[in-house]
Amino acid sequence: MSKSYTYYPGCTSRSSSMHLEKSLRAIAPKLGMELNEIEDWNCCGTSVGHIAEGRLPNAALSARNLALAKDRGEDDVVTACAACFIHTHDANEQIREDEGFKADLNEALAEAGQAYDGSLLVRHVCEVMVKDVGVDAIKAQVTNPLTGLKVAGWTGCQTVRPFAATERGGMFDDFDDPKFMRDFIEACGAEAVEFANNTSCCGGSVAVISPQKSLQLMKTILDEAKEREADCVATPCPLCQQNLEMYQDLINKEFGTDFQIPVVFYSQLMAVAFGLNPLTDAALNQQMIPATKLVEMGTK
Amino acid sequence: MSNGKLSSRTILVVGGGIAGISATVEAAEAGYEVVLVESSPTLGGRVAQLNRYFPKLCQPTCGLEINYQRIKKNRAIKVYTMTSVGKVEGETGNFTVSLNTRPRFVKANCTACGDCAGAAESEIDNPFNYGMDKTKAAYLPHAMAFPLRYVIDPSVIGSPEAEKIKASCTVDAVDLEDKEGSFEIGVGAIIWATGWQPYGAEKITQYGYGEVADVINNVEMERLAAMNGPTAGRIVRPSDGKEAKRVAFIQCAGSRDEKHLPYCSRICCLGSLKHAAYLREQYADAEIDIYYIDIRAHDKLEGFYQKLKNDPQVNFIKSKPGSIVRGESGDPTVKGENTITREIYANSYDLVVLATGMEPSARGEGSSVNLQRDEYGFVVPCVFEPDGMIAAGVASGPLDVSMSVQSATAAALRAIQAIAQGEGK
Amino acid sequence: MTAHLPETKRKYDLTFARWVSRNVHGGDKLNMCMQCGVCSGSCPLGEQMDYGPRRLFMMIRAGMKDEVMKSDTIWNCVACYRSEVRCPRGVPVTHILDSLSVVAVREGYAEAKNAETTRFAKAFWWSAKKFGLTDERLVTALYYFSGGIGEGIRKGMANQKIALRMIGKKRMHVGMPRKIKRRGELKKILAKAVEIENRNDAAAGEEVKS
Ligand SMILES: Cc1cc2nc3c(=O)[nH]c(=O)nc-3n(C[C@H](O)[C@H](O)[C@H](O)COP(=O)(O)OP(=O)(O)OC[C@H]3O[C@@H](n4cnc5c(N)ncnc54)[C@H](O)[C@@H]3O)c2cc1C
Ligand code: SF4
């Protein structure tokens, strides 16, 4: 039986994390998730929008998306991007809690003949997978268990913080030592190596803006992945995936290391484990550092 | 048991820790019948599990033994161990209480010779030592147990081992047919002295309890230091038995924290100071760091704090650490900001002790019982009119032993007043 | 009567703290801070900050307006929310730092205006407003050149290899920027939101004066 959700893909789904989008779209039907895209959605503002124009205009971006989501009815709004999730969820909660803020935003929305009352719930797709789908249902879809693949589950920060252990955030995992990545990896039949850096930060947008400040943070994560002999790192977060993959060359140059560790999304692991095409469905052809072992597991 | 007029002069005390014991003897010595029920196999509560206790750093025996004597001497006291409260009905002056008992499988004629333990092969986690070691499935809770009577763990019942245990008893005290039971009593007032349990340190995920080796909590530290503890009093690390000489104490671990226990437990600062004293006695070269927000050594114990403060091997670091992780050497490493120097530190230790607070035990206990509790789960005593539901000891708030005893004495008086009120009706 | 008491020069000036409490999102919770240090001690970039959140919060209480507004602490926040979820007093640390950065830019502090994040944010906003979407390629280029042509070329060169590889993997869009359909609607909404923000701001200013 499948359940219908309103889906908010976010900007990176069209560019830097297209492989998350593709693989998620590939596995969603198997997990009974019907993802209906918000019509004409816009950018969420990410972690910098408010600095440019202030809090209200930034929240207006989310308000428009939510108003459009509401046109689809009361289905929960689901997104796979950590930044999209916290900014949209946060804006939604503030609309619910702060009458003045809600009134201001509605005044702005009225310019386009729109309105939003705060009635929707904004959720992260991982929370949906844990709570609505369930790890057992994920396991049930596995036809090609990733036996022998060692994966470092790296949750990063914003997927779980600051909302995972709040009521409206779904109470689905811990802030400091979340378990769901491990559960996903094991459900796919792979081995989840111990990973103390589970929620270590890659530097986020500071890493994009001034990489030098965050190279050490990323190196610590890579160091542990290597020490644990992981074949790849798996993450739910687009920014984490991009930073850790993109900066490995720079890190190697800076610290004299020789990291070549593939960084994939949990959804790519699932796609391969579900027996889908590793290149087109799991979109592993879009890795900058090829996840060779995982690709081979899929083509056998 | 009958519900005659006399029974309304009986006082029920729930919980046989230091508070419940004190309330029992005080009320009984004032001429009232007292029924004391305790859910575990022995009286003594958490105090029995301390190594020594402030202010005078006495052995727990000195507080408990004298009270056991008073209980034994007084015929107005009835003690039921392995018993807890089911339902309470009625009103002040006239309650009907149903009590539920668990089987002990050992009768009163047990001489505590220990033959049954000798015959037992299975081992269980030793509750007295918070599971830090094992005990036989036929066991004496501890050397100071009251009653001094063995217990057989239900896990072996029905096995050939149980028969072997029974056969080993020369006085025929083992009763494998012992069953759960329940009975009713009538009482005029009830003193709740159900005490506390250590706050679950594993819930403070960033402090790594249960994940990072050699991070323990403060009640485990008491057991490590105790002669009758899992290491016979040697303070060593659980992972490899290495002497714990560089030790960190993390104050307010989970306390004064909106996400955990929002209140101050009052005794954890002194607890850690006491633990520092244990370490300094045991190892001349011990180096101790105490991480604190502010030290709350209340009134008469300020002197104890000052003494340790002057000890150059005991450092006080004003900082609530951010996290505890496994360091490169495998040692637990404490990370945070020193708020005086603003230095960001990462310090490694042999052992890290989380000073966790006291949480009212059995928060859910007596859901059938209409007990007034405050926002933290402590039982609120009714102050303005005599009420038959009275709290004593840590059940009423985070108290040390002497304050618990004081509150127990006050509770005994309140119970007597409530009975007088009930009789006047 | 006060002949023996010394002259005191420094007074506790709570005006700034009160202003922060009313006008910074989450600032009303600042008075809950007990200076325990968990926030600064949990920060991945704590060592690179001039003050760190704990100290910054004390400085707000002490009325050190300029020092706070010029601080690099607000710009080094990586928004990992670790301090926020760990704070024992429920102070929304990340939200407050975030909001302070908005205030610093608005109030025209040079440090804030020239902060890399601000320049990046401006470039980003340009794309969001114009297309309704982030065009990572254009945002990055605009940001690189916001520091002058020389810096733009230097940064661009340094990242050229990465960019080419991203394009090769179809993870960077080439060609005309993608756009949402009803850009006019979005533009109107945003313009109105800016207008309301300014209106609210002016009201907050009046409140301080009165
Ligand atoms: C690490 C640490 C060190 C400490 N050191 C000291 C010290 O040095 N000096 C000092 O003064 N204080 C110290 N304390 C505090 C001291 O332990 C308490 O003050 C004391 O235990 C309070 O006694 P109590 O009788 O109220 O509770 P407890 O000792 O908890 O006794 C409660 C009893 O009630 C029983 N019970 C619970 N629920 C039920 C039920 N529903 N039915 C029947 N029975 C029930 C329990 O089994 C238990 O036996 C320390 C505390 C800690 C955490
Ligand atoms: S963690 Fe919270 S209470 Fe502690 S210093 Fe930071 S803001 Fe203040």
Short mmCIF file of C-alpha atoms in Angstrom, two decimals, chain A residues 11-12 14-16 18-19 39-43 45-58 60-61 64 68 86 90 94 104 107-109 111-112 114 157-158 161-162 175-176 199-201 203 206 208-209 213 217 241-242 245-246 249 285-289, chain C residues 25 44-45 48 75-82 84-86 95 98-99 101-102 105-106 116-118 120-122 124-125 128-129 132-134 136 143 155 159 161-162 165-166 169-173 178 180-183 185-186 188-190 192-194 196-197 199-200:
data_model
loop_
_atom_site.label_atom_id
_atom_site.label_comp_id
_atom_site.label_asym_id
_atom_site.label_seq_id
_atom_site.Cartn_x
_atom_site.Cartn_y
_atom_site.Cartn_z
CA CYS A 11 17.57 23.29 -5.72
CA THR A 12 20.40 20.81 -5.29
CA ARG A 14 18.61 19.68 -10.02
CA SER A 15 22.37 20.03 -9.79
CA SER A 16 24.95 18.97 -7.25
CA MET A 18 20.98 15.00 -8.66
CA HIS A 19 22.12 11.51 -7.72
CA GLU A 39 4.02 22.73 -8.37
CA ASP A 40 6.44 25.59 -9.29
CA TRP A 41 8.39 25.36 -6.02
CA ASN A 42 11.19 27.81 -5.31
CA CYS A 43 14.45 27.86 -3.33
CA GLY A 45 16.71 30.26 1.28
CA THR A 46 19.21 27.83 2.86
CA SER A 47 21.45 29.00 5.64
CA VAL A 48 22.31 32.39 4.13
CA GLY A 49 19.14 33.90 2.66
CA HIS A 50 18.26 35.85 5.77
CA ILE A 51 21.67 37.51 5.82
CA ALA A 52 21.04 39.05 2.45
CA GLU A 53 17.56 40.36 3.03
CA GLY A 54 16.44 39.59 6.55
CA ARG A 55 14.40 36.97 8.31
CA LEU A 56 10.98 37.75 6.91
CA PRO A 57 11.83 37.83 3.20
CA ASN A 58 13.79 34.64 3.69
CA ALA A 60 8.62 34.23 2.59
CA LEU A 61 10.44 31.81 0.28
CA ARG A 64 5.29 30.39 -0.81
CA LEU A 68 1.64 25.85 -2.90
CA ILE A 86 15.41 22.55 8.59
CA ASP A 90 11.62 25.96 11.00
CA GLN A 94 7.46 29.77 13.47
CA ASP A 104 3.26 39.37 8.18
CA GLU A 107 0.36 39.87 4.02
CA ALA A 108 3.27 39.18 1.69
CA LEU A 109 1.69 36.04 0.23
CA GLU A 111 0.45 39.90 -3.14
CA ALA A 112 0.25 36.73 -5.21
CA GLN A 114 -1.88 33.13 -1.71
CA CYS A 157 24.31 17.52 11.54
CA GLN A 158 21.26 19.08 10.03
CA ARG A 161 19.67 18.70 14.49
CA PRO A 162 17.87 20.58 15.84
CA PHE A 175 20.87 14.26 18.32
CA ASP A 176 24.30 12.95 19.14
CA THR A 199 27.32 13.45 13.50
CA SER A 200 30.51 15.40 12.96
CA CYS A 201 30.10 18.54 10.95
CA GLY A 203 31.82 22.75 7.94
CA VAL A 206 31.41 27.77 5.88
CA VAL A 208 31.72 26.29 0.72
CA ILE A 209 32.70 29.87 1.46
CA LYS A 213 38.56 26.71 7.84
CA LEU A 217 36.94 18.90 10.12
CA GLN A 241 28.11 14.53 0.30
CA GLN A 242 29.29 17.36 -1.87
CA GLU A 245 33.69 14.33 -2.04
CA MET A 246 34.68 17.61 -3.64
CA ASP A 249 41.80 16.49 -3.53
CA ASN A 285 27.69 7.28 -12.56
CA GLN A 286 27.48 10.73 -11.03
CA GLN A 287 30.06 10.12 -8.33
CA MET A 288 33.20 12.23 -8.66
CA ILE A 289 35.07 9.55 -6.75
CA HIS C 25 14.95 35.87 17.09
CA PRO C 44 33.40 22.32 15.76
CA LEU C 45 35.03 25.65 14.94
CA GLN C 48 38.65 29.65 15.38
CA TRP C 75 30.41 34.38 10.92
CA ASN C 76 32.19 31.21 11.91
CA CYS C 77 29.01 29.42 12.93
CA VAL C 78 28.63 26.34 10.73
CA ALA C 79 25.00 25.88 11.79
CA CYS C 80 25.51 22.31 13.00
CA TYR C 81 23.11 23.07 15.89
CA ARG C 82 25.18 21.03 18.32
CA GLU C 84 21.57 24.47 20.47
CA VAL C 85 20.49 20.91 21.19
CA ARG C 86 22.95 20.53 24.06
CA HIS C 95 19.27 30.79 15.92
CA ASP C 98 22.17 33.61 12.95
CA SER C 99 19.88 36.47 13.83
CA SER C 101 24.41 38.30 11.77
CA VAL C 102 21.32 39.76 10.14
CA VAL C 105 24.54 43.55 8.32
CA ARG C 106 21.48 45.73 8.66
CA GLU C 116 32.51 36.34 3.12
CA THR C 117 29.18 34.92 4.17
CA THR C 118 27.43 38.21 3.49
CA PHE C 120 27.97 34.90 -0.64
CA ALA C 121 24.47 35.55 0.72
CA LYS C 122 24.00 38.55 -1.56
CA PHE C 124 22.71 33.77 -3.52
CA TRP C 125 19.77 36.10 -2.96
CA ALA C 128 16.84 33.24 -5.64
CA LYS C 129 15.03 36.46 -6.41
CA GLY C 132 13.37 31.47 -7.84
CA LEU C 133 16.13 28.86 -7.65
CA THR C 134 19.76 28.74 -6.72
CA GLU C 136 25.07 27.15 -7.99
CA TYR C 143 30.44 35.52 -5.08
CA LYS C 155 39.23 31.66 -6.49
CA ASN C 159 38.06 25.62 -8.11
CA LYS C 161 39.01 21.59 -11.63
CA ILE C 162 36.22 20.81 -9.22
CA ARG C 165 34.44 17.52 -12.77
CA MET C 166 31.01 18.47 -11.48
CA LYS C 169 29.17 14.29 -13.79
CA LYS C 170 26.14 16.40 -14.77
CA ARG C 171 26.07 17.75 -11.26
CA MET C 172 26.60 21.31 -12.36
CA HIS C 173 24.15 22.80 -14.74
CA ARG C 178 16.75 27.19 -14.61
CA ILE C 180 10.53 28.82 -11.78
CA LYS C 181 7.45 29.61 -13.82
CA ARG C 182 5.73 32.35 -11.88
CA ARG C 183 8.70 34.54 -11.13
CA GLU C 185 4.52 36.30 -8.17
CA LEU C 186 7.61 35.45 -6.18
CA LYS C 188 5.95 40.56 -5.53
CA ILE C 189 5.89 38.40 -2.41
CA LEU C 190 9.52 39.12 -1.68
CA LYS C 192 6.27 43.00 0.11
CA ALA C 193 8.18 40.96 2.70
CA VAL C 194 11.10 43.39 2.49
CA ILE C 196 7.15 44.66 6.05
CA GLU C 197 10.58 43.84 7.46
CA ARG C 199 8.35 48.62 8.70
CA ASN C 200 8.90 46.27 11.67
#
